[in-house]
XYZ file of C-alpha atoms in Angstrom:
657
model
C 0.108 0.052 -0.085
C 1.731 3.540 -0.664
C 2.253 5.595 2.008
C -0.067 8.811 2.992
C -0.213 11.455 0.387
C 1.407 14.553 1.988
C 1.259 17.216 -1.128
C -0.852 18.213 -3.942
C 0.355 17.884 -7.532
C 0.575 14.463 -7.992
C -0.926 11.773 -10.234
C -2.724 9.024 -8.062
C -4.511 5.943 -9.204
C -7.771 5.024 -7.418
C -9.942 1.920 -6.952
C -13.498 2.995 -9.084
C -15.978 0.009 -9.618
C -13.107 -2.599 -9.740
C -11.106 -0.476 -12.094
C -8.012 1.627 -11.394
C -8.643 5.139 -12.581
C -6.173 7.839 -12.736
C -6.650 11.598 -11.628
C -4.502 14.687 -10.413
C -4.695 15.619 -6.496
C -5.870 19.089 -6.206
C -6.202 19.239 -2.735
C -6.357 16.931 0.770
C -9.387 17.211 3.243
C -9.155 15.100 6.001
C -9.607 11.316 4.955
C -10.304 12.105 1.438
C -8.522 13.586 -1.649
C -9.901 15.871 -4.034
C -8.795 14.579 -7.463
C -9.610 15.822 -11.075
C -9.710 13.508 -14.329
C -8.721 14.293 -17.560
C -12.286 16.204 -18.311
C -11.342 18.400 -15.318
C -14.379 17.218 -13.389
C -13.512 17.056 -9.639
C -14.442 14.516 -7.228
C -13.535 13.143 -3.493
C -11.685 9.988 -3.045
C -11.292 7.985 0.309
C -7.651 7.832 0.997
C -7.812 3.905 1.091
C -9.017 3.848 -2.395
C -5.848 5.232 -3.397
C -3.475 1.939 -4.541
C -1.044 3.628 -6.894
C 0.720 7.151 -6.817
C 2.724 8.673 -9.811
C 5.435 10.862 -8.026
C 7.448 11.208 -11.138
C 4.289 12.468 -13.273
C 3.835 15.942 -12.224
C 0.909 17.838 -13.457
C -1.339 20.787 -12.934
C -4.995 21.817 -14.200
C -3.687 22.874 -17.112
C -1.831 19.916 -18.584
C -3.565 17.258 -16.448
C -5.420 16.006 -19.725
C -2.080 15.610 -21.786
C -0.882 13.909 -18.835
C -3.171 11.544 -18.056
C -3.625 10.936 -21.861
C 0.178 9.645 -21.779
C -0.508 7.306 -18.850
C -3.401 5.910 -20.045
C -1.887 5.180 -23.606
C 1.272 3.415 -21.808
C -1.122 1.604 -19.583
C -3.035 0.469 -22.527
C 0.456 -0.744 -24.392
C 1.131 -2.576 -21.239
C -2.224 -4.171 -20.764
C -2.308 -5.372 -24.327
C 1.034 -7.616 -23.532
C -0.470 -8.977 -20.064
C -1.582 -12.475 -20.174
C -2.779 -14.050 -16.469
C -2.881 -17.533 -17.804
C 1.054 -17.527 -19.148
C 1.997 -15.663 -15.682
C 0.152 -18.065 -13.527
C 1.930 -21.374 -15.235
C 5.127 -19.676 -14.261
C 4.049 -18.447 -10.761
C 2.418 -21.533 -9.768
C 6.165 -23.329 -10.395
C 7.391 -21.273 -7.346
C 4.988 -21.941 -4.711
C 4.609 -18.871 -2.929
C 2.354 -15.595 -2.714
C 3.397 -12.660 -4.478
C 2.749 -8.863 -4.357
C 1.418 -7.293 -7.277
C 5.239 -5.358 -7.781
C 6.615 -8.989 -8.021
C 4.385 -10.014 -10.559
C 4.954 -7.475 -12.638
C 8.509 -7.593 -12.557
C 8.197 -11.412 -13.346
C 6.025 -10.791 -16.243
C 7.287 -7.601 -18.146
C 11.113 -8.057 -16.780
C 11.042 -4.689 -14.691
C 9.755 -2.768 -11.851
C 7.708 0.446 -12.744
C 4.753 2.385 -11.423
C 2.890 1.333 -14.506
C 3.552 -2.005 -14.552
C 2.449 -2.415 -11.338
C -0.557 -0.648 -11.706
C -1.595 -2.718 -14.766
C -0.707 -5.930 -12.677
C -2.870 -4.857 -9.793
C -6.032 -4.044 -11.782
C -5.944 -7.044 -13.664
C -5.180 -9.247 -10.280
C -7.908 -7.557 -8.719
C -10.777 -8.096 -11.543
C -9.079 -11.701 -11.766
C -11.541 -14.630 -10.750
C -9.747 -17.657 -12.144
C -5.804 -17.525 -11.634
C -4.767 -15.815 -8.327
C -6.280 -15.904 -4.949
C -5.977 -12.222 -3.047
C -5.114 -12.404 0.313
C -4.999 -8.332 1.459
C -2.552 -7.244 -1.358
C -0.599 -10.404 -1.761
C -1.642 -13.058 -4.508
C -1.653 -16.940 -4.545
C -1.262 -18.850 -7.414
C -4.512 -21.226 -7.444
C -3.980 -25.055 -8.180
C -4.318 -26.743 -11.665
C -7.804 -28.078 -10.754
C -9.242 -24.788 -9.197
C -7.997 -23.054 -12.358
C -9.803 -25.756 -14.693
C -12.819 -25.572 -12.630
C -13.363 -21.938 -12.559
C -12.454 -21.859 -16.111
C -15.251 -24.050 -17.177
C -17.376 -22.077 -14.697
C -16.700 -18.940 -16.113
C -17.341 -19.990 -20.041
C -20.769 -21.021 -18.823
C -21.490 -17.524 -17.750
C -20.440 -15.879 -20.534
C -21.559 -17.958 -22.772
C -25.156 -16.712 -21.103
C -24.177 -12.977 -21.360
C -25.118 -10.495 -23.912
C -22.051 -9.409 -24.913
C -20.700 -12.898 -25.467
C -23.525 -13.580 -27.813
C -23.217 -10.150 -29.555
C -19.304 -10.923 -30.142
C -20.536 -14.578 -31.491
C -23.075 -13.261 -34.042
C -20.508 -10.829 -35.273
C -18.052 -13.524 -36.043
C -20.802 -15.675 -37.091
C -21.872 -12.837 -39.547
C -18.436 -11.949 -40.869
C -17.583 -15.710 -41.744
C -21.006 -15.798 -43.245
C -20.638 -12.533 -45.719
C -22.826 -10.523 -43.558
C -22.568 -6.847 -43.103
C -19.207 -5.845 -41.641
C -19.898 -4.559 -37.686
C -19.489 -0.790 -37.149
C -15.693 0.299 -37.236
C -15.741 0.824 -33.386
C -17.205 -2.633 -32.627
C -14.817 -3.883 -35.495
C -11.616 -2.078 -33.964
C -12.415 -4.114 -30.880
C -12.511 -7.655 -32.516
C -9.316 -6.734 -34.503
C -7.202 -6.230 -31.457
C -8.721 -9.416 -29.606
C -8.509 -11.627 -32.522
C -4.766 -10.116 -33.684
C -3.802 -11.077 -30.043
C -5.400 -14.230 -29.842
C -3.319 -15.631 -32.993
C 0.283 -13.655 -31.633
C 1.063 -16.998 -29.789
C -0.379 -20.405 -30.179
C 0.354 -21.476 -26.856
C -1.649 -18.829 -24.891
C -4.672 -18.708 -26.948
C -7.813 -17.915 -24.912
C -9.989 -20.622 -24.350
C -13.143 -18.557 -24.475
C -12.433 -17.122 -27.953
C -11.399 -20.356 -29.312
C -15.175 -21.618 -28.236
C -16.532 -18.522 -29.856
C -14.523 -19.344 -33.097
C -15.734 -22.671 -32.948
C -19.310 -22.121 -32.471
C -19.273 -19.793 -35.120
C -17.656 -21.840 -37.713
C -17.662 -25.520 -36.301
C -15.637 -26.791 -39.442
C -13.251 -24.551 -39.562
C -9.965 -24.436 -37.288
C -10.392 -21.632 -34.749
C -7.070 -19.977 -35.680
C -8.045 -20.353 -39.613
C -11.551 -18.612 -38.675
C -9.578 -15.745 -36.742
C -7.514 -14.949 -39.465
C -10.330 -15.143 -42.401
C -11.993 -12.705 -39.748
C -9.228 -10.236 -39.741
C -8.775 -10.624 -43.563
C -12.559 -9.699 -43.886
C -12.209 -6.854 -41.564
C -9.027 -5.259 -43.636
C -6.659 -6.270 -41.056
C -5.245 -9.686 -42.440
C -1.682 -10.061 -40.659
C 1.327 -9.289 -42.146
C 2.441 -13.033 -42.606
C 1.885 -15.728 -44.721
C -1.551 -17.088 -44.111
C -0.743 -20.738 -42.816
C 2.415 -20.186 -41.414
C 0.664 -17.567 -39.203
C -2.198 -19.992 -38.197
C -0.092 -22.534 -37.258
C 2.365 -20.253 -35.192
C 5.316 -21.240 -37.180
C 8.292 -19.361 -36.823
C 10.500 -18.181 -39.678
C 12.859 -16.551 -38.020
C 15.823 -18.516 -35.893
C 17.541 -17.424 -32.608
C 20.791 -15.252 -32.555
C 22.615 -18.065 -31.151
C 21.105 -20.516 -33.997
C 21.996 -18.021 -36.757
C 25.517 -17.428 -35.040
C 26.122 -21.182 -34.730
C 25.396 -21.632 -38.532
C 27.624 -18.656 -39.654
C 30.379 -20.271 -37.571
C 29.697 -24.169 -38.422
C 32.862 -25.677 -40.537
C 32.501 -29.503 -41.302
C 35.023 -32.016 -40.343
C 37.826 -32.870 -42.712
C 36.911 -35.580 -45.177
C 38.454 -37.730 -47.577
C 37.779 -36.428 -51.016
C 36.221 -39.316 -53.193
C 36.485 -39.331 -56.957
C 33.328 -40.919 -57.763
C 32.739 -39.766 -61.392
C 30.047 -37.616 -62.781
C 27.837 -36.370 -59.736
C 24.359 -34.884 -60.789
C 21.432 -33.702 -58.624
C 17.672 -33.732 -59.770
C 15.219 -31.791 -57.961
C 12.473 -29.173 -58.735
C 13.558 -25.900 -60.465
C 12.907 -23.808 -57.352
C 14.504 -26.425 -54.391
C 17.375 -24.777 -52.641
C 17.832 -27.739 -49.777
C 19.219 -29.999 -52.027
C 20.474 -33.462 -50.037
C 20.640 -35.673 -52.424
C 22.940 -36.395 -55.536
C 23.731 -39.580 -57.480
C 26.536 -41.247 -59.539
C 27.250 -44.599 -61.256
C 29.376 -46.627 -63.124
C 29.039 -49.624 -65.454
C 31.569 -52.451 -64.599
C 33.715 -54.974 -66.480
C 31.436 -57.426 -65.922
C 28.501 -55.803 -66.904
C 27.069 -54.822 -63.365
C 26.291 -51.408 -62.311
C 27.917 -49.504 -59.214
C 25.354 -46.836 -57.994
C 26.114 -44.268 -55.437
C 23.829 -41.971 -53.491
C 24.851 -39.246 -51.672
C 23.463 -37.837 -48.869
C 24.124 -34.270 -47.766
C 26.421 -34.990 -44.340
C 24.312 -32.485 -42.188
C 25.498 -33.859 -39.175
C 28.930 -32.568 -39.669
C 27.272 -28.999 -39.124
C 24.602 -29.394 -37.104
C 26.134 -30.561 -33.433
C 23.857 -32.757 -31.143
C 22.893 -30.380 -28.337
C 23.422 -27.022 -29.642
C 21.494 -24.205 -30.389
C 20.473 -24.978 -34.056
C 19.665 -28.859 -33.020
C 17.397 -27.512 -30.456
C 15.581 -25.483 -33.245
C 15.668 -28.036 -35.692
C 14.345 -30.477 -32.628
C 11.355 -28.168 -31.969
C 10.781 -27.810 -35.640
C 11.005 -31.206 -36.573
C 10.754 -30.678 -40.306
C 10.655 -28.034 -43.202
C 6.948 -26.881 -43.949
C 6.422 -26.553 -47.600
C 3.305 -24.031 -47.870
C 1.875 -21.989 -50.877
C 3.120 -18.677 -49.688
C 6.360 -19.584 -47.765
C 8.423 -22.297 -46.869
C 9.590 -22.416 -43.152
C 12.606 -24.104 -42.891
C 13.714 -26.487 -40.148
C 17.390 -24.866 -40.519
C 18.899 -21.581 -41.121
C 19.353 -20.459 -44.531
C 23.498 -20.632 -44.066
C 23.182 -24.371 -43.671
C 20.103 -25.354 -45.393
C 20.540 -23.710 -48.517
C 24.297 -23.031 -48.747
C 26.978 -25.237 -46.565
C 25.187 -28.560 -46.348
C 23.349 -27.876 -49.818
C 24.267 -30.115 -52.560
C 25.435 -27.349 -54.936
C 26.891 -28.165 -58.697
C 30.556 -26.704 -58.964
C 31.082 -27.254 -55.068
C 32.710 -29.386 -52.748
C 30.505 -31.043 -50.147
C 30.828 -33.642 -47.178
C 28.261 -36.561 -47.749
C 27.257 -39.872 -46.398
C 27.517 -42.272 -49.566
C 25.917 -45.544 -50.021
C 27.455 -47.466 -52.669
C 25.444 -50.540 -54.202
C 26.694 -52.953 -56.966
C 23.646 -53.947 -58.929
C 23.589 -57.238 -61.452
C 22.645 -56.808 -64.834
C 18.572 -57.836 -63.425
C 19.023 -54.930 -60.877
C 19.857 -57.350 -57.746
C 21.926 -55.881 -54.961
C 25.209 -57.953 -54.951
C 27.424 -56.029 -52.439
C 27.207 -52.373 -50.627
C 28.914 -49.969 -48.642
C 28.539 -46.831 -46.777
C 30.828 -44.280 -45.654
C 31.333 -40.480 -45.165
C 33.261 -38.554 -47.961
C 33.803 -35.165 -49.645
C 32.345 -34.875 -53.292
C 31.765 -32.132 -56.090
C 28.657 -32.178 -57.680
C 29.327 -31.913 -61.543
C 25.826 -30.811 -62.190
C 22.408 -29.925 -61.112
C 19.013 -30.754 -63.207
C 15.458 -30.063 -62.954
C 12.778 -32.591 -63.276
C 11.729 -31.603 -66.527
C 15.279 -31.308 -67.935
C 16.013 -34.807 -66.804
C 12.747 -35.968 -68.634
C 13.412 -34.142 -71.954
C 17.166 -36.043 -71.954
C 15.673 -39.167 -70.989
C 12.961 -39.051 -73.593
C 15.350 -37.984 -76.183
C 17.145 -40.688 -75.575
C 20.498 -38.499 -76.480
C 23.838 -40.168 -74.866
C 26.325 -37.715 -76.592
C 27.632 -36.353 -72.986
C 28.282 -37.467 -69.695
C 24.890 -36.315 -68.415
C 22.653 -38.352 -71.037
C 24.726 -41.662 -70.500
C 24.385 -41.185 -66.407
C 20.713 -40.455 -66.650
C 20.298 -43.537 -68.715
C 22.024 -45.916 -66.650
C 20.440 -44.557 -63.582
C 17.021 -44.848 -65.240
C 17.397 -48.162 -66.835
C 18.572 -49.480 -63.154
C 15.739 -47.585 -61.134
C 13.151 -49.525 -63.599
C 14.688 -52.778 -62.564
C 14.665 -51.988 -58.868
C 11.057 -51.030 -59.134
C 9.970 -54.145 -60.929
C 11.670 -56.095 -58.312
C 10.027 -54.369 -55.397
C 6.787 -54.898 -57.291
C 7.243 -58.590 -57.942
C 8.216 -58.556 -53.899
C 4.595 -57.245 -52.995
C 5.643 -53.538 -52.692
C 2.492 -51.076 -53.306
C 3.439 -48.779 -55.815
C 0.960 -46.144 -55.822
C 1.671 -43.355 -58.672
C -0.379 -40.138 -58.391
C -0.209 -36.698 -59.675
C -0.242 -34.196 -57.568
C -0.817 -30.465 -57.458
C 1.988 -27.992 -56.760
C 0.815 -24.504 -55.657
C 2.850 -21.368 -55.227
C 1.040 -17.562 -53.807
C 3.300 -14.815 -54.852
C 1.803 -11.298 -54.800
C -1.543 -12.733 -53.896
C -1.716 -14.488 -57.535
C -2.063 -18.441 -57.173
C 0.196 -20.639 -59.445
C -0.739 -24.286 -59.996
C 1.053 -26.834 -61.755
C 0.404 -30.765 -61.662
C 3.582 -32.895 -61.233
C 3.393 -36.607 -62.219
C 5.072 -38.904 -59.925
C 5.748 -41.283 -62.395
C 7.561 -39.260 -64.606
C 10.902 -40.773 -65.611
C 13.133 -38.299 -63.149
C 11.032 -38.629 -60.219
C 11.005 -42.455 -60.588
C 14.549 -42.319 -60.460
C 15.200 -40.341 -58.231
C 12.255 -42.100 -55.735
C 14.256 -45.499 -56.213
C 17.476 -44.809 -55.526
C 16.429 -42.897 -52.220
C 14.411 -46.462 -51.557
C 17.652 -48.018 -52.401
C 19.822 -45.870 -49.889
C 17.584 -46.077 -47.209
C 17.444 -49.796 -47.331
C 21.148 -50.168 -47.409
C 21.395 -47.844 -44.463
C 18.707 -49.902 -42.584
C 20.338 -52.828 -43.173
C 23.529 -51.708 -42.096
C 22.146 -50.870 -38.685
C 20.284 -54.090 -38.529
C 23.323 -56.218 -39.250
C 25.773 -54.002 -36.908
C 23.311 -53.826 -34.284
C 23.095 -49.909 -34.432
C 19.968 -48.965 -32.471
C 18.056 -47.081 -35.155
C 14.171 -46.309 -35.790
C 12.990 -48.476 -38.727
C 9.533 -47.971 -40.664
C 7.943 -51.372 -40.667
C 4.513 -52.837 -42.503
C 3.379 -56.295 -41.584
C 2.586 -58.328 -44.758
C -1.119 -59.808 -43.333
C -3.731 -61.921 -45.490
C -6.119 -59.210 -44.537
C -6.963 -55.529 -46.357
C -3.338 -54.582 -46.859
C -4.223 -50.830 -46.879
C -5.562 -51.472 -43.620
C -1.865 -52.652 -42.276
C -0.811 -49.182 -41.615
C 3.391 -48.668 -41.420
C 5.091 -47.996 -38.289
C 8.137 -47.232 -36.475
C 9.937 -49.683 -34.406
C 13.138 -50.234 -33.005
C 13.223 -53.735 -34.417
C 13.935 -54.692 -38.085
C 10.942 -56.163 -40.034
C 9.567 -56.455 -43.354
C 7.720 -53.220 -45.014
C 5.211 -54.418 -47.066
C 4.366 -51.613 -48.846
C 8.036 -51.107 -49.880
C 8.564 -54.660 -50.628
C 11.659 -54.745 -48.655
C 13.204 -56.746 -45.344
C 14.872 -53.335 -43.886
C 13.515 -49.912 -44.196
C 14.311 -46.513 -42.419
C 14.468 -43.149 -43.566
C 17.927 -41.019 -43.769
C 17.730 -39.387 -47.089
C 16.233 -35.950 -46.160
C 18.495 -35.074 -43.141
C 18.340 -31.109 -44.158
C 14.464 -31.135 -43.907
C 13.656 -34.230 -41.616
C 14.990 -33.939 -37.797
C 14.314 -37.669 -37.726
C 16.683 -38.323 -40.616
C 19.326 -36.112 -39.000
C 19.254 -38.003 -35.817
C 19.699 -41.346 -37.777
C 22.336 -39.888 -39.620
C 24.243 -39.078 -36.666
C 23.629 -42.836 -35.160
C 25.268 -44.110 -38.518
C 27.982 -41.708 -38.462
C 28.781 -42.734 -34.570
C 28.699 -46.173 -35.923
C 31.093 -45.777 -38.792
C 33.785 -43.589 -37.012
C 33.616 -46.273 -33.922
C 32.405 -43.306 -31.599
C 29.481 -45.352 -30.127
C 29.737 -43.603 -26.669
C 28.529 -40.731 -28.490
C 25.230 -42.833 -29.812
C 21.682 -42.071 -28.651
C 19.958 -44.805 -26.485
C 17.165 -46.466 -27.562
C 14.969 -44.482 -25.084
C 16.677 -41.059 -26.565
C 15.682 -42.490 -29.924
C 12.017 -43.284 -29.364
C 11.811 -40.021 -27.920
C 13.292 -37.508 -30.197
C 11.705 -39.530 -33.070
C 8.085 -40.004 -31.494
C 8.052 -35.897 -31.211
C 9.409 -35.885 -34.778
C 6.913 -38.402 -35.953
C 3.952 -36.064 -34.122
C 5.200 -32.724 -35.725
C 5.789 -34.304 -39.165
C 2.073 -35.213 -39.246
C 0.760 -32.088 -38.006
C 2.867 -30.239 -40.683
C 1.696 -32.635 -43.682
C -1.883 -32.043 -42.348
C -1.119 -28.066 -42.542
C 0.496 -28.335 -46.029
C -2.941 -30.593 -47.116
C -5.053 -27.355 -45.749
C -3.105 -25.058 -47.280
C -2.818 -26.450 -50.997
C -6.713 -27.516 -50.772
C -7.445 -23.534 -49.736
C -5.351 -21.859 -52.134
C -6.641 -24.274 -55.172
C -10.198 -23.641 -53.854
C -9.487 -19.990 -53.689
C -8.185 -19.818 -57.361
C -11.470 -21.874 -58.425
C -13.775 -19.173 -56.458
C -11.878 -16.282 -58.538
C -11.323 -17.723 -62.114
C -13.305 -20.884 -62.495
C -16.544 -20.479 -61.650
C -18.251 -20.484 -65.123
C -15.752 -22.693 -66.921
C -15.768 -26.151 -68.648
C -13.614 -28.473 -66.281
C -12.280 -31.920 -67.316
C -12.367 -34.288 -64.147
C -11.965 -38.052 -63.234
C -15.427 -39.609 -62.001
C -15.103 -41.442 -58.336
C -17.575 -43.422 -56.080
C -19.840 -44.289 -59.013
C -20.189 -40.599 -59.971
C -20.645 -39.403 -56.338
C -17.422 -37.211 -56.525
C -14.820 -36.013 -59.320
C -11.366 -34.897 -59.274
C -10.361 -31.813 -61.549
C -7.454 -33.320 -64.050
C -5.835 -29.975 -63.992
C -6.235 -28.839 -60.462
C -5.902 -32.523 -58.658
C -8.755 -31.897 -56.131
C -11.820 -33.681 -55.446
C -15.340 -32.558 -54.841
C -19.135 -33.885 -54.768
C -20.596 -34.372 -57.944
C -24.194 -33.716 -58.737
C -26.756 -34.532 -61.364
C -24.401 -37.570 -62.665
C -25.280 -41.230 -63.631
C -24.013 -44.005 -62.459
C -20.162 -43.792 -63.665
C -17.247 -45.935 -64.027
C -14.321 -45.283 -61.448
C -11.996 -42.481 -63.033
C -14.471 -41.744 -66.433
C -13.361 -39.089 -68.033
C -16.021 -36.263 -67.752
C -16.746 -32.742 -67.654
C -17.885 -30.638 -64.789
C -18.755 -27.057 -63.580
C -17.999 -25.588 -60.174
C -21.433 -25.270 -58.588
C -20.038 -24.506 -55.128
C -16.578 -23.405 -53.533
C -15.709 -22.320 -50.171
C -12.021 -22.263 -49.482
C -12.519 -21.538 -45.809
C -14.160 -24.568 -45.339
C -12.983 -26.584 -47.634
C -16.126 -27.306 -49.341
C -16.007 -28.039 -53.175
C -19.094 -29.129 -55.323
C -19.572 -29.812 -59.103
C -22.428 -30.146 -61.512
C -22.353 -32.766 -64.121
C -21.648 -31.630 -67.583
C -21.632 -35.107 -69.452
C -18.870 -37.579 -70.461
C -15.782 -35.977 -72.086
C -15.870 -37.325 -75.210
C -19.548 -36.616 -75.862
C -19.055 -33.252 -75.908
C -16.771 -32.722 -78.755
C -17.595 -29.001 -79.545
C -16.796 -27.801 -76.017
C -12.892 -27.723 -75.202
C -12.381 -28.369 -71.499
C -11.280 -25.187 -69.922
C -7.461 -25.477 -69.218
C -6.951 -22.382 -66.425
C -3.526 -21.178 -67.236
């Protein structure tokens, strides 16, 4: 409690209907003070209601309005930062009572009259997180907070304000008239704060958003409302919704800048080529090959040796572990590692020397693996190709240079490897997929064919490399995480692959051993397993992960990878639907029928929706459709059937460019 007032002319804050109100003391009268507010109104206030003093803020009747306005502005800024739930999480661990000054210092990182004032007002009005004992505050138990939160939500759900806000949220999402500017401004402030930190999002606002749009993720609904109110956050939509960080800590950036790889033996493994999408900068694999005198083929898969740059337990490692994977969104790529590593030092850039972990395999004339080895080394990349360029070279059958000859050998070997896996029972699912990019608000959609010659080539050698690494680990009793899929007589599709510490057959891939180690730049699990193999190869087993550490690390990575894949799926569908909404409402579009004509997939966009008005159709029957309903936010897409493709010869299917 502040000491008694001894002179007029200072700013105080007094309790007024549960809130702290600031005013200038103009005179003292027994147990009361005469104060004036920013409008110049005078009021008598009991001394025991005065809770805060601002001796540094001197004022008089002429400038009181300006001084009080400055205080109010600074208080509002501090109040917008304050999160009692976050404060409670920290305070309850200390198991003691706190003054408002102590809690202000704990949350804001400093003591000041204004910080204490903001904190005290919040605590006096708090009914959930802290118990007041005179002017000390004790954190409640977790059980108490849970019970009171539920009670408060029930009360607020019945309040007029709650219903009014909920109606505004629902109306905005349903395209109704926007609220007046003052109401919109309040919504914008609250929703922007809600999206700021995914770990401290208000349960109350989450419930409101769920009621306003039950089929939409609450954070996505909040972003959509801000966009419709003209206050779209200045960040990529889905990265912001998911709370993904594009920036790295200063420690991680400094570590990446200083990272130098261990010295490795330089290997001359002939002509080495990388094959990726044209916009890929995280290049983590390369290939080389040679034909031996007996007609067999020696192929090498070179994987970027990221473990040489990212030390276990360092700042980069901590960031990579928390991110788990690079997330590829239409609007942005959120990398697992800083650019200095992922796009430069570790990336296999043409013309540069890079450390790699190589799996070397000799294949017989029919594609059977004869022998294999795995070793770290340093190589120079000869050439970079993209998939389209690779396909053109392979289709032209041009073997006049090193590139053409290398690709021809690799492609022929890849087809033999694929045939062997198919014979072993592998499920070779080949689907076209849409690649979506958003630049400057414009949506660009391109369809990729996973069965193209170049993609088939790369995929088979990544599978082979993973198989060789997994078999090496199994034979040498190196603890790693295997991916297994039992082979049963039941429905194959229902036997989902899973992780295991013990090697076993992977029916979907058709191999006896399998693990994922081929993408250490963009998957943390692959980096961890690369470290494990490297430790074994260098006979430094004391630095290896234990089985328990592996399971803990990779269980978290598996969960994060699944979350990332779902976010990528949602983002891709949203932007494809957004494109259709803008450009294809009246266009006749080619599609394939599915589920006996109940649904259809657009050929040029690889997106499915419900189909209306179609007869019973054979699976993947070519048809023409028109978009009848599209809602990007909710993911809804419906078509009207326009006929079989071959029966509408005079109507050219629209290809949206």
